[in-house]
Coordinates of C-alpha atoms in Angstrom, one line a residue:
G24 CA -0.6 -19.5 19.5
E25 CA 2.1 -18.5 21.9
F26 CA 3.1 -15.6 19.7
G27 CA -0.4 -14.6 18.6
Q28 CA 0.4 -16.0 15.2
C29 CA -2.3 -16.4 12.6
V30 CA -2.5 -19.9 11.2
C31 CA -4.2 -20.5 7.8
N32 CA -5.1 -23.9 6.3
V33 CA -4.5 -23.5 2.5
F34 CA -5.7 -26.0 0.0
L35 CA -3.5 -26.2 -3.0
P36 CA -4.7 -28.8 -5.6
D37 CA -2.3 -31.4 -6.9
T38 CA 0.4 -30.2 -4.5
S39 CA 2.1 -31.9 -1.6
F40 CA 2.7 -29.1 0.9
P41 CA 6.0 -29.4 2.7
A42 CA 4.5 -29.4 6.2
D43 CA 7.6 -30.8 7.9
R44 CA 9.8 -28.0 6.5
V45 CA 7.2 -25.4 7.5
E46 CA 7.2 -26.7 11.1
H47 CA 11.0 -26.8 11.2
M48 CA 11.3 -23.2 9.9
Q49 CA 8.6 -22.0 12.4
T50 CA 10.6 -23.6 15.2
T51 CA 13.8 -22.0 14.2
S52 CA 12.3 -18.6 13.5
N53 CA 10.7 -18.6 17.0
Q54 CA 14.3 -18.4 18.4
L55 CA 14.3 -14.8 17.2
S56 CA 14.0 -12.6 20.2
V57 CA 12.2 -9.6 18.6
K58 CA 8.6 -10.7 18.6
V59 CA 7.5 -7.6 16.6
K60 CA 9.4 -8.8 13.5
L61 CA 7.9 -12.3 13.7
Q62 CA 4.8 -11.1 11.9
I63 CA 6.8 -9.8 8.9
I64 CA 9.0 -12.9 8.7
K65 CA 5.9 -15.1 9.0
V66 CA 4.0 -13.6 6.1
Y67 CA 6.9 -13.7 3.7
Y68 CA 8.1 -17.1 4.9
V69 CA 4.7 -18.7 4.4
Q70 CA 4.4 -17.2 0.9
L71 CA 7.9 -18.5 0.1
E72 CA 7.2 -22.0 1.3
V73 CA 3.9 -22.3 -0.7
L74 CA 5.7 -21.1 -3.8
L75 CA 8.5 -23.5 -3.2
G76 CA 6.0 -26.3 -2.6
N77 CA 4.3 -25.6 -5.8
L78 CA 7.4 -25.2 -7.9
S79 CA 9.0 -28.4 -6.5
N80 CA 6.0 -30.4 -7.5
L81 CA 5.5 -28.9 -10.9
T82 CA 7.4 -31.7 -12.7
T83 CA 4.8 -34.2 -11.5
R84 CA 1.9 -32.0 -12.8
V85 CA 3.3 -31.2 -16.2
E86 CA 1.8 -34.2 -18.0
S87 CA -1.8 -33.6 -16.7
L88 CA -1.6 -29.9 -17.5
E89 CA -0.2 -30.5 -21.0
S90 CA -3.0 -32.8 -21.8
G91 CA -5.6 -30.4 -20.6
P92 CA -6.9 -27.2 -22.3
D93 CA -4.4 -24.4 -22.4
K94 CA -6.5 -21.9 -20.5
Y95 CA -3.6 -20.0 -18.8
I96 CA -1.9 -17.0 -20.2
K97 CA 1.8 -17.1 -20.3
L98 CA 3.9 -15.3 -17.8
E99 CA 7.4 -14.2 -18.3
F100 CA 9.9 -16.2 -16.1
E101 CA 11.9 -13.0 -15.7
L102 CA 9.2 -11.5 -13.5
L103 CA 9.6 -14.4 -11.0
R104 CA 13.3 -14.0 -11.1
I105 CA 12.9 -10.3 -10.3
E106 CA 10.6 -11.2 -7.4
L107 CA 13.1 -13.7 -6.1
R108 CA 15.8 -11.1 -6.1
E109 CA 13.6 -8.6 -4.3
F110 CA 12.7 -11.3 -1.8
E111 CA 16.4 -12.1 -1.2
A112 CA 17.0 -8.3 -0.7
L113 CA 14.2 -8.2 1.8
V114 CA 15.5 -11.1 3.8
T115 CA 19.0 -9.5 3.9
Q116 CA 17.4 -6.3 5.1
L117 CA 15.5 -8.1 7.9
K118 CA 18.6 -9.9 8.9
A119 CA 20.5 -6.7 9.2
S120 CA 17.8 -4.9 11.0
L121 CA 17.5 -7.7 13.6
N122 CA 21.3 -8.1 13.7
S123 CA 20.7 -11.8 13.8
S124 CA 22.5 -14.9 12.6
S125 CA 19.5 -17.2 13.2
P126 CA 19.5 -20.4 11.1
A127 CA 16.1 -19.3 9.9
F128 CA 17.7 -16.7 7.6
E129 CA 20.2 -19.2 6.2
S130 CA 17.4 -21.6 5.5
L131 CA 15.5 -18.9 3.7
Y132 CA 18.6 -18.1 1.5
I133 CA 18.9 -21.8 0.6
E134 CA 15.2 -22.0 -0.3
I135 CA 15.5 -18.9 -2.5
R136 CA 18.5 -20.3 -4.3
N137 CA 16.8 -23.6 -4.9
M138 CA 13.7 -21.8 -6.3
S139 CA 15.9 -19.9 -8.7
L140 CA 17.4 -23.2 -10.0
I141 CA 13.9 -24.7 -10.3
V142 CA 12.7 -21.7 -12.3
D143 CA 15.6 -22.0 -14.7
Q144 CA 14.8 -25.7 -15.2
L145 CA 11.1 -25.1 -15.7
E146 CA 11.5 -22.3 -18.2
S147 CA 12.4 -24.9 -20.9
Y148 CA 9.6 -27.2 -19.6
D149 CA 6.2 -25.7 -19.6
R150 CA 5.5 -22.0 -19.2
S151 CA 1.8 -22.3 -18.4
N152 CA 2.6 -24.1 -15.1
L153 CA 4.1 -20.9 -13.7
E154 CA 0.8 -19.1 -14.2
V155 CA -0.9 -21.8 -12.2
I156 CA 1.4 -21.0 -9.4
R157 CA 0.8 -17.3 -9.6
I158 CA -2.9 -17.9 -9.3
E159 CA -2.4 -20.1 -6.2
F160 CA 0.0 -17.5 -4.8
A161 CA -2.7 -14.8 -5.2
K162 CA -5.3 -17.0 -3.6
L163 CA -3.0 -17.7 -0.6
Q164 CA -2.3 -14.0 -0.1
R165 CA -6.0 -13.3 0.0
K166 CA -6.5 -16.1 2.5
L167 CA -3.7 -14.7 4.6
E168 CA -5.4 -11.3 4.5
K169 CA -8.7 -12.7 5.6
C170 CA -7.0 -14.7 8.3
Q171 CA -5.3 -11.5 9.5
D172 CA -8.6 -9.6 9.5
D173 CA -10.3 -12.4 11.5
K174 CA -7.5 -12.4 14.0
D175 CA -7.3 -8.7 14.5
D176 CA -11.0 -7.9 14.4
F177 CA -10.0 -4.3 14.5
S178 CA -12.7 -2.0 13.2
N179 CA -15.3 -1.9 16.0
A180 CA -17.5 0.8 14.3
G181 CA -19.8 0.2 11.4
I182 CA -18.6 1.2 7.9
G183 CA -19.7 4.8 7.4
S184 CA -20.4 5.3 11.1
C185 CA -18.8 8.1 13.2
K186 CA -20.3 6.8 16.5
H187 CA -16.8 6.4 18.1
G188 CA -14.3 8.5 19.9
G189 CA -11.6 8.5 17.3
I190 CA -8.6 6.3 16.9
L191 CA -7.6 4.1 19.9
R192 CA -4.8 2.3 18.2
I193 CA -3.5 1.1 14.9
G194 CA -2.7 -2.5 14.0
K195 CA 0.6 -3.9 12.7
P196 CA 1.5 -3.2 9.1
V197 CA 0.1 -5.8 6.7
V198 CA 2.4 -6.0 3.7
S199 CA 0.7 -7.0 0.5
Q200 CA 3.7 -7.0 -1.9
L201 CA 6.1 -4.9 -3.9
N202 CA 4.6 -2.4 -6.4
A203 CA 3.3 -3.4 -9.8
D204 CA 6.5 -2.1 -11.5
L205 CA 8.5 -4.8 -9.5
S206 CA 11.0 -2.1 -8.5
A207 CA 12.1 -1.1 -5.1
G208 CA 13.4 2.1 -6.9
Y209 CA 9.7 3.2 -7.2
K210 CA 9.7 4.7 -3.8
Y211 CA 7.3 7.6 -4.7
G212 CA 3.7 6.5 -5.1
G213 CA 0.4 5.5 -3.6
W214 CA -2.2 2.8 -3.7
G215 CA -5.6 2.0 -2.4
K216 CA -9.3 1.9 -3.2
D217 CA -11.8 4.5 -4.3
S218 CA -13.0 6.4 -1.3
K219 CA -16.5 6.8 -2.7
P220 CA -16.8 4.1 -5.5
L221 CA -19.2 4.3 -8.4
P222 CA -21.7 1.4 -8.5
G223 CA -19.9 -1.7 -9.6
S224 CA -16.5 -0.4 -8.7
E225 CA -16.6 -1.2 -5.0
N226 CA -13.7 -3.7 -5.3
M227 CA -11.5 -1.6 -7.5
Y228 CA -7.9 -0.8 -6.5
W229 CA -5.5 1.8 -8.0
Y230 CA -1.7 2.3 -8.0
S231 CA 0.6 5.1 -9.1
G232 CA 4.4 5.0 -8.7
S233 CA 7.6 6.5 -9.9
T234 CA 11.3 7.0 -9.1
D235 CA 10.6 10.6 -8.3
T236 CA 7.7 12.8 -7.2
L237 CA 6.5 13.5 -10.7
V238 CA 2.9 12.1 -11.2
S239 CA 2.4 11.0 -14.8
R240 CA 0.2 7.9 -14.7
I241 CA -2.3 5.8 -12.6
T242 CA -3.3 2.2 -13.1
Q243 CA -6.7 0.7 -12.1
Y244 CA -7.3 -2.9 -11.1
S245 CA -10.8 -4.5 -11.0
D246 CA -10.1 -6.2 -7.6
Y247 CA -7.4 -7.2 -5.1
Y248 CA -6.6 -10.4 -7.0
N249 CA -5.8 -8.5 -10.2
L250 CA -3.8 -6.0 -8.2
I251 CA -1.6 -8.8 -6.9
M252 CA -1.4 -10.4 -10.3
R253 CA -0.5 -6.9 -11.8
Q254 CA -3.2 -7.1 -14.3
G255 CA -4.6 -3.6 -14.6
F256 CA -7.7 -2.9 -16.7
K257 CA -6.8 0.7 -17.5
T258 CA -3.7 3.0 -17.2
H259 CA -4.3 6.7 -17.5
Q260 CA -1.4 8.8 -18.7
L261 CA -1.2 12.4 -17.6
Y262 CA -0.1 13.7 -21.0
V263 CA 2.2 16.5 -22.1
Q264 CA 0.8 17.6 -25.5
Y265 CA 0.5 20.9 -27.3
N266 CA 0.2 23.6 -24.7
Y267 CA -1.2 21.2 -22.0
D268 CA 0.8 19.6 -19.3
W269 CA -1.5 17.5 -17.1
R270 CA 1.2 16.0 -14.9
G271 CA 1.4 16.5 -11.2
T272 CA 4.0 16.5 -8.4
G273 CA 3.7 15.1 -4.9
N274 CA 2.2 11.7 -4.0
N275 CA -0.6 12.6 -1.6
Y276 CA -3.4 12.1 -4.1
I277 CA -6.8 10.5 -3.5
V278 CA -9.3 8.6 -5.7
R279 CA -13.0 9.5 -5.2
E280 CA -16.0 8.7 -7.5
N281 CA -13.4 7.7 -10.1
N282 CA -11.7 11.1 -10.0
L283 CA -8.0 11.3 -9.2
Y284 CA -7.4 14.5 -7.1
Y285 CA -3.7 15.4 -7.2
Q286 CA -1.2 18.3 -6.9
F287 CA -1.2 19.9 -10.3
R288 CA 2.2 20.9 -11.5
S289 CA 1.9 24.0 -13.7
P290 CA 0.3 26.1 -12.4
F291 CA 0.6 24.9 -8.7
A292 CA -3.0 24.0 -8.0
M293 CA -5.5 21.2 -7.2
G294 CA -5.7 18.9 -10.1
K295 CA -8.7 16.6 -10.9
L296 CA -8.5 13.8 -13.5
N297 CA -12.0 12.4 -14.3
M298 CA -11.0 8.8 -15.1
T299 CA -14.5 8.1 -16.6
S300 CA -14.5 11.0 -19.1
V301 CA -10.7 11.3 -19.2
K302 CA -10.9 15.1 -18.7
V303 CA -8.6 17.2 -16.5
D304 CA -9.5 20.3 -14.5
Y305 CA -7.5 22.4 -12.0
K306 CA -8.2 25.1 -9.4
V307 CA -5.7 27.3 -7.7
I308 CA -6.1 27.5 -3.9
P309 CA -5.8 31.1 -2.8
M310 CA -2.6 31.7 -0.8
A311 CA -1.5 28.0 -0.9
S312 CA 2.3 27.8 -1.0
A313 CA 4.6 25.4 -2.7
Q314 CA 7.4 26.2 -0.2
F315 CA 6.3 23.9 2.6
S316 CA 6.5 20.2 2.2
Y317 CA 6.2 17.2 4.5
H318 CA 9.2 16.0 6.4
Y319 CA 10.1 12.9 4.2
S320 CA 10.2 14.5 0.8
A321 CA 10.1 17.7 -1.3
N322 CA 7.0 18.6 -3.4
Q323 CA 4.4 17.2 -1.0
N324 CA 2.6 20.5 -0.8
L325 CA -1.0 19.5 -1.2
D326 CA -2.3 16.5 0.6
F327 CA -5.8 15.2 -0.4
A328 CA -7.8 13.1 2.0
A329 CA -11.3 11.6 2.1
D330 CA -13.4 10.5 4.9
E331 CA -17.1 9.8 5.9
S332 CA -17.9 13.5 5.5
G333 CA -16.3 14.3 2.2
L334 CA -13.1 15.5 0.5
W335 CA -10.3 17.5 2.1
V336 CA -6.9 19.1 1.4
T337 CA -4.1 20.2 3.6
Y338 CA -1.4 22.7 2.7
A339 CA 0.5 25.7 4.2
T340 CA 0.6 29.4 3.4
E341 CA 3.2 32.2 3.7
E342 CA 0.6 34.0 5.9
S343 CA 0.5 31.0 8.3
K344 CA 4.3 31.0 8.3
G345 CA 4.3 27.4 7.2
K346 CA 1.7 26.1 9.7
L347 CA -0.7 23.5 8.4
V348 CA -4.0 24.7 7.0
L349 CA -6.9 22.3 6.5
G350 CA -9.5 22.9 3.8
K351 CA -12.9 21.3 3.0
I352 CA -13.4 20.9 -0.7
N353 CA -16.8 21.4 -2.3
E354 CA -16.8 18.5 -4.8
V355 CA -19.4 20.1 -7.1
S356 CA -17.7 23.5 -7.5
F357 CA -14.2 22.0 -7.0
E358 CA -13.2 24.8 -4.6
V359 CA -12.0 25.0 -1.0
E360 CA -15.1 26.3 0.8
E361 CA -14.0 26.3 4.4
V362 CA -10.6 26.4 6.1
W363 CA -9.2 25.8 9.6
Q364 CA -5.8 27.0 10.8
T365 CA -3.7 24.5 12.9
S366 CA -0.8 25.2 15.2
I367 CA 1.6 22.6 13.8
Y368 CA 4.4 23.3 11.3
K369 CA 3.9 21.4 8.1
Q370 CA 7.6 20.6 7.6
S371 CA 7.7 18.8 10.9
V372 CA 4.8 16.5 9.8
T373 CA 5.4 13.3 7.9
N374 CA 1.8 12.9 6.7
A375 CA -1.9 13.5 7.6
F376 CA -5.3 11.9 7.0
M377 CA -9.0 12.5 7.9
I378 CA -11.5 10.3 9.8
C379 CA -15.0 11.6 10.5
G380 CA -14.0 15.3 10.2
V381 CA -10.9 14.9 12.4
L382 CA -7.4 15.6 11.1
Y383 CA -4.7 13.2 12.3
A384 CA -1.1 14.3 11.8
T385 CA 1.9 11.9 12.0
R386 CA 5.6 12.3 12.7
S387 CA 8.6 10.0 12.7
V388 CA 9.8 8.6 16.0
D389 CA 12.6 6.3 14.7
T390 CA 13.2 4.0 11.7
Q391 CA 10.6 1.5 12.9
T392 CA 8.1 3.7 14.6
E393 CA 5.7 6.4 13.4
E394 CA 3.4 8.4 15.7
I395 CA 0.1 10.2 15.4
F396 CA 1.0 13.3 17.5
Y397 CA -1.7 15.8 16.8
T398 CA -5.5 15.9 16.0
F399 CA -7.8 18.7 14.9
D400 CA -11.5 18.1 15.2
T401 CA -13.4 20.3 12.7
N402 CA -16.7 19.3 14.3
K403 CA -15.7 21.0 17.7
N404 CA -13.0 23.3 16.4
E405 CA -10.6 21.7 18.9
E406 CA -7.0 20.6 18.6
S407 CA -5.2 18.0 20.8
H408 CA -1.7 16.7 21.2
V409 CA -1.8 13.0 21.4
S410 CA 0.6 10.0 21.2
I411 CA -0.6 7.0 19.1
P412 CA 2.5 5.1 17.9
F413 CA 2.4 2.5 15.2
E414 CA 4.9 0.3 13.5
K415 CA 6.5 1.0 10.1
F416 CA 7.4 -1.9 7.7
Q417 CA 10.3 0.3 6.5
D418 CA 11.4 3.8 7.4
F419 CA 10.7 5.9 4.3
Y420 CA 7.1 6.4 3.1
M421 CA 5.3 8.8 0.8
Y422 CA 1.6 8.1 1.0
L423 CA -0.7 7.6 4.0
D424 CA -4.5 7.9 3.7
Y425 CA -7.6 6.5 5.4
N426 CA -10.4 4.9 3.3
P427 CA -13.9 5.2 4.7
T428 CA -15.2 2.2 2.7
D429 CA -13.2 -0.3 4.7
Q430 CA -11.8 1.8 7.6
R431 CA -8.2 1.0 6.8
L432 CA -5.1 3.1 6.5
Y433 CA -3.2 2.7 3.2
M434 CA 0.5 3.4 3.0
F435 CA 3.0 3.3 0.2
N436 CA 6.1 2.3 2.2
N437 CA 9.4 2.4 0.3
G438 CA 7.9 0.8 -2.8
Y439 CA 5.6 -1.7 -0.9
Y440 CA 1.8 -1.8 -0.6
V441 CA 1.1 -1.7 3.1
Y442 CA -2.2 -1.3 5.0
Y443 CA -3.3 -1.0 8.6
N444 CA -6.4 -1.9 10.5
V445 CA -7.8 0.8 12.8
K446 CA -9.3 0.3 16.3
F447 CA -11.6 3.1 17.5
K448 CA -12.5 4.2 21.0
V449 CA -15.9 3.1 22.1
T450 CA -18.2 5.9 23.1

């Protein structure tokens, strides 16, 4: 369309979709002058409209559902109330950031209030109906994702291939949803997929989150649908028992071959949780220092990354005077086997990731913009200063990593699951 919007046809059984209201809202939202924000508003607005359409028509579906087999598990109504409150907060934040008094926002507020009333009415009616909506909601989110992928068609290199000239540009942030703890207070965390999945686990997702940088648990989900539905199949607790403290600090972990690689807390070291055998190991990196963290937060001293060529870790040392050091990890011996010294100070960097043996380092430009400003190519032993800006959904973020299995960047952005599609230079 005129604004490059992605239009999806969604089939929701037994539901009369409010197309007239959608059209009206799209018209009013188009009055907003900041086109960049249209993508964010559109995604959340469509989700809200579909939820509202489903909820409004539940009363007409109660009889048929009650007479059918009870095949849906119950869902607590309080969860949806929390989501509505989070959604209202998000709308308020968008309104403030755009400094806009557009009728689109007032309309959204009214819709949210109406939904809250309907939820209250339905709670005494039939709980299983709400689960039906959650299932439809998850289906819609997946369709929106696929639609977004089709529209962007970003990755122009085959999965696993390094026959490209590095990153050309990064797409707009695609916001999946708020974290599984349903709390915007869980700002410290990460999410994504296994970077080298075991057979049968190719669709698995994981999430770890907290109100601080302490790492004490990770939850696994069999696929994206179950991630959205918050139905994990296993949660691993990093225990404190007897003389053992398996917890970590810092949120720049990675999952590879069902191992969680993370910053071990005591002693300061590389930690490795084998989520298959549930065994923990750690290795101290010679000279690695806990004094130099990333720009956004304390305790981000070891940053693990995975790409087409293996497993990596970045850190800084007293000897390097706080400049970033890149290490290649031997996954068999679980030791850093080769290191490269960069010229950038770790504390000026917001995050870093690896693609095809090339380190990409980011920094903050402003509250809406992040920039890849530096690369180090281990294949050629060459560094470069570059400028590849990309948009942030919200300012503060903890986790940014590339996944070679789908060539996406995964970000944990102020409590939200966000990912980016990557466009490579053609060689």
